[in-house]
Amino acid sequence: MILEAKGLRKLYGEFCALDGVSLGIDAGEFVSIVGPNGAGKSTLINILTGVVRPSAGTVRFKDREIGGAGPARLARLGMARSFQLVHVFPDLTVLETLQAAVVARLGRAARLFRSLARDREVQAGALEVAELFGLADKRHVPARQLPQGDKKLLDVASAFALKPVIILLDEPTSGVSTADKTAIMDTLVTASKRIGLRAIVQVEHDMDIVFAYSDRIIALHQGKVLADAAPGTILADQRVMDTVIGRKAASPRALSC
Amino acid sequence: MKGGLAVALGAGAIAAAPLVASTYHVLLMLPFMAYAVVLLGLNLLFGYAGLVSFGHALFIGLGAYTGAFLTTHAKIRSLEVILLAAAALGALVAVPVAALCVRYVKIYFGMLTLAFGMVFYTFVLKFYRLTGGDEGLPFLRPSLLGQSLDAMPKTDYLVGPYYYYSLAVLGLAALGMWRIVHSPFGLCLKTIRDNPAKAETLGIGVTRHRFYAFVISAVYAAVGGALLGPPTGNVDPTLAYWTHSGNIVFMTLLGGFTSFFGPVVGAFVFIYLQNWVMSVVPYWRLIFGAMLAVIVILAPDGLMGFVTRRRPALAGRT
Ligand SMILES: Nc1ncnc2c1ncn2[C@@H]1O[C@H](COP(=O)(O)OP(=O)(O)OP(=O)(O)O)[C@@H](O)[C@H]1O
Ligand SMILES: [Mg+2]
């Protein structure tokens, strides 16, 4: 098991965003986390990637406890992520963004007097990822000038440029048309094979995408795991489907746990 | 390559100035070159790491007093030794100051640097034995490359050997900084400026990089500060006063913090403009205050913004 969480709880004051979540991600898996708005999906991703500290519970990554390790250390250990809300470096170009990731991966971030332009490995590594994600044509465009979809793609691409063991993507295709979503997902799958990624965890609202690509689906509801099973099993479970897709009006949130 | 040509022309003009310009103007070039060194460092923090320090006069003062102390109390006149000592002391003092300051950002960072600056100013003022209090300390004429030049008339020394020495230091400082901002380290600083949370998830040590940038900027400020001493032959506490920290931030904004040479241009324009305004009206601060407001509102990229036409990276508006 690459990533394992046990009894994760997250309290925001009185409010319980996660209420005893346990899960495990195995090598070779593509896992989707689904659930209605406010279910706690982003909170879960943020805890797993060290951005947010849990109120209780433990996370193990590659067989070591990573509580409080912080995102920078986790990234160096081989865990990459992208954010639900677009996170880019507005003034850096596509290529510079990817170069920064490659620099960090190669442990060269502290090189003070070396020329970045003459670092072949960094240049080639960044270009390779740009091509993989179809961003090569825009490699000299500053991130802030990219269309929204490309910003999202760049965020994901920079996570891939870390050549991580596992990647956690919080709604990698939100705000993108369904046709484009499929293209992005195909890119992700191709890219993950190319870089030797061991596992992908994604949060996704589009159930067509979820069912088409996932090996396993974890459904969250009100901070609890509602179901954790193969797509076929989830599809057959009417209660889960109703909750997740939200056909039933979302019930008011419990205020404490 | 247009940029390279502009730099070559600029360097050529500075080198030729003593041959063509009046002594009066050539002497003004000395503080310009000293400030240019300071600002190259300050902008690593400001333009590249996104941290605005209001306390860097501390390091200017530290460098200047190091030179004054060495020449008057320790009988060390070698400018090479003085600059190295200033750099080393700058780094030494910067380590604890930076370690504390870089845990904070934005206004908290600014205020903390301001606070340290004030502490140092008071120290300079009160430790009379070491610093000469409000009278300051003489900065005796340093020897250059082992040559004692005491026999030369003062002006000849300043517009001759000292001028070219300053230019060489500025050249080396610019070259070093150019390498730093174009290194992997420099790129990582820019990611941190633009989005520290994202930089962190890429595995970039945000605090560590800010710390290094701070220490490097302090070393530059101390070296530049030491260069400020010989032209006046005296250092006093105003060098370390907080308004001095404000002046160098002003120079940076004036020239433009989004461009590598912006702060250098800012230093040049500031020095000459201040000199000129002071000679025609008695209240230069009024004029400069109004100018600062205009820059922030209308030209956040400073003077270089008109040349490079890049959008501001850090302007306070969204
Ligand atoms: N910093 C915070 N302070 C207080 N409450 C928070 C905070 N972050 C999240 N929450 C609350 O926790 C709950 C879970 O939030 P989370 O962002 O994890 O949901 P989500 O499943 O990702 O939803 P969405 O599909 O809208 O992205 C929400 O009700 C949210 O309002
Ligand atoms: Mg979310």
mmCIF file of C-alpha atoms in Angstrom, chain A residues 51 71-72 75-76 79 81 83 87-92 96-97 99-101 103-104 108-118 144 154-155 158-159 162, chain B residues 176-177 179-188 190-206 208-209 212 216 310-314:
data_model
loop_
_atom_site.group_PDB
_atom_site.id
_atom_site.type_symbol
_atom_site.label_atom_id
_atom_site.label_comp_id
_atom_site.label_asym_id
_atom_site.label_seq_id
_atom_site.Cartn_x
_atom_site.Cartn_y
_atom_site.Cartn_z
ATOM 1 C CA VAL A 51 -1.279 21.125 3.359
ATOM 2 C CA PRO A 71 3.877 19.665 1.445
ATOM 3 C CA ALA A 72 7.466 20.467 0.491
ATOM 4 C CA ALA A 75 6.793 16.452 -2.650
ATOM 5 C CA ARG A 76 10.416 15.424 -2.256
ATOM 6 C CA MET A 79 3.814 12.901 -3.621
ATOM 7 C CA ARG A 81 -0.804 17.335 -6.191
ATOM 8 C CA PHE A 83 -5.419 22.268 -6.524
ATOM 9 C CA HIS A 87 -2.736 27.541 -8.679
ATOM 10 C CA VAL A 88 -0.175 28.890 -11.102
ATOM 11 C CA PHE A 89 2.764 31.264 -10.964
ATOM 12 C CA PRO A 90 1.167 34.229 -12.775
ATOM 13 C CA ASP A 91 4.393 35.853 -13.979
ATOM 14 C CA LEU A 92 6.233 32.698 -14.968
ATOM 15 C CA GLU A 96 9.567 28.296 -16.353
ATOM 16 C CA THR A 97 6.814 26.738 -14.262
ATOM 17 C CA GLN A 99 11.450 24.011 -15.025
ATOM 18 C CA ALA A 100 10.843 24.961 -11.407
ATOM 19 C CA ALA A 101 9.254 21.576 -10.819
ATOM 20 C CA VAL A 103 14.675 21.826 -10.572
ATOM 21 C CA ALA A 104 12.952 20.837 -7.353
ATOM 22 C CA ARG A 108 18.880 21.734 -7.573
ATOM 23 C CA ALA A 109 16.757 24.455 -6.002
ATOM 24 C CA ALA A 110 19.678 25.774 -3.967
ATOM 25 C CA ARG A 111 22.077 26.156 -6.897
ATOM 26 C CA LEU A 112 22.966 29.816 -6.721
ATOM 27 C CA PHE A 113 25.418 30.501 -9.482
ATOM 28 C CA ARG A 114 24.656 27.784 -12.036
ATOM 29 C CA SER A 115 22.988 28.833 -15.223
ATOM 30 C CA LEU A 116 19.448 27.560 -15.537
ATOM 31 C CA ALA A 117 19.501 28.073 -19.287
ATOM 32 C CA ARG A 118 22.512 25.795 -19.615
ATOM 33 C CA ARG A 144 -1.604 34.590 -16.227
ATOM 34 C CA LEU A 154 -0.339 23.588 -16.307
ATOM 35 C CA ASP A 155 -1.054 23.088 -12.620
ATOM 36 C CA SER A 158 3.795 20.799 -13.014
ATOM 37 C CA ALA A 159 2.732 18.078 -10.585
ATOM 38 C CA LEU A 162 7.925 16.061 -10.303
ATOM 39 C CA GLY B 176 27.086 37.940 -9.454
ATOM 40 C CA MET B 177 23.471 39.013 -9.107
ATOM 41 C CA ARG B 179 23.951 34.779 -12.241
ATOM 42 C CA ILE B 180 21.893 34.396 -9.109
ATOM 43 C CA VAL B 181 18.626 35.527 -10.655
ATOM 44 C CA HIS B 182 19.213 33.323 -13.689
ATOM 45 C CA SER B 183 20.053 30.273 -11.642
ATOM 46 C CA PRO B 184 17.759 27.497 -10.467
ATOM 47 C CA PHE B 185 17.724 29.288 -7.120
ATOM 48 C CA GLY B 186 16.522 32.491 -8.805
ATOM 49 C CA LEU B 187 13.712 30.659 -10.554
ATOM 50 C CA CYS B 188 12.595 29.109 -7.287
ATOM 51 C CA LYS B 190 10.174 33.744 -8.391
ATOM 52 C CA THR B 191 7.836 30.810 -7.836
ATOM 53 C CA ILE B 192 7.727 31.712 -4.158
ATOM 54 C CA ARG B 193 6.977 35.340 -4.952
ATOM 55 C CA ASP B 194 4.148 34.356 -7.275
ATOM 56 C CA ASN B 195 2.532 31.587 -5.246
ATOM 57 C CA PRO B 196 4.223 30.239 -2.119
ATOM 58 C CA ALA B 197 1.590 27.556 -1.494
ATOM 59 C CA LYS B 198 2.099 26.099 -4.931
ATOM 60 C CA ALA B 199 5.886 26.395 -4.690
ATOM 61 C CA GLU B 200 5.724 24.393 -1.503
ATOM 62 C CA THR B 201 3.803 21.562 -3.159
ATOM 63 C CA LEU B 202 6.530 21.378 -5.791
ATOM 64 C CA GLY B 203 8.995 20.669 -3.003
ATOM 65 C CA ILE B 204 10.597 24.102 -2.925
ATOM 66 C CA GLY B 205 11.650 25.184 0.566
ATOM 67 C CA VAL B 206 9.878 28.516 0.815
ATOM 68 C CA ARG B 208 14.810 28.521 3.274
ATOM 69 C CA HIS B 209 14.867 30.352 -0.042
ATOM 70 C CA TYR B 212 19.057 32.928 1.616
ATOM 71 C CA ILE B 216 22.467 37.788 0.160
ATOM 72 C CA ARG B 310 5.917 44.336 -18.577
ATOM 73 C CA ARG B 311 2.856 44.166 -16.381
ATOM 74 C CA PRO B 312 3.545 44.630 -12.679
ATOM 75 C CA ALA B 313 4.203 41.494 -10.719
ATOM 76 C CA LEU B 314 3.569 42.836 -7.300
#
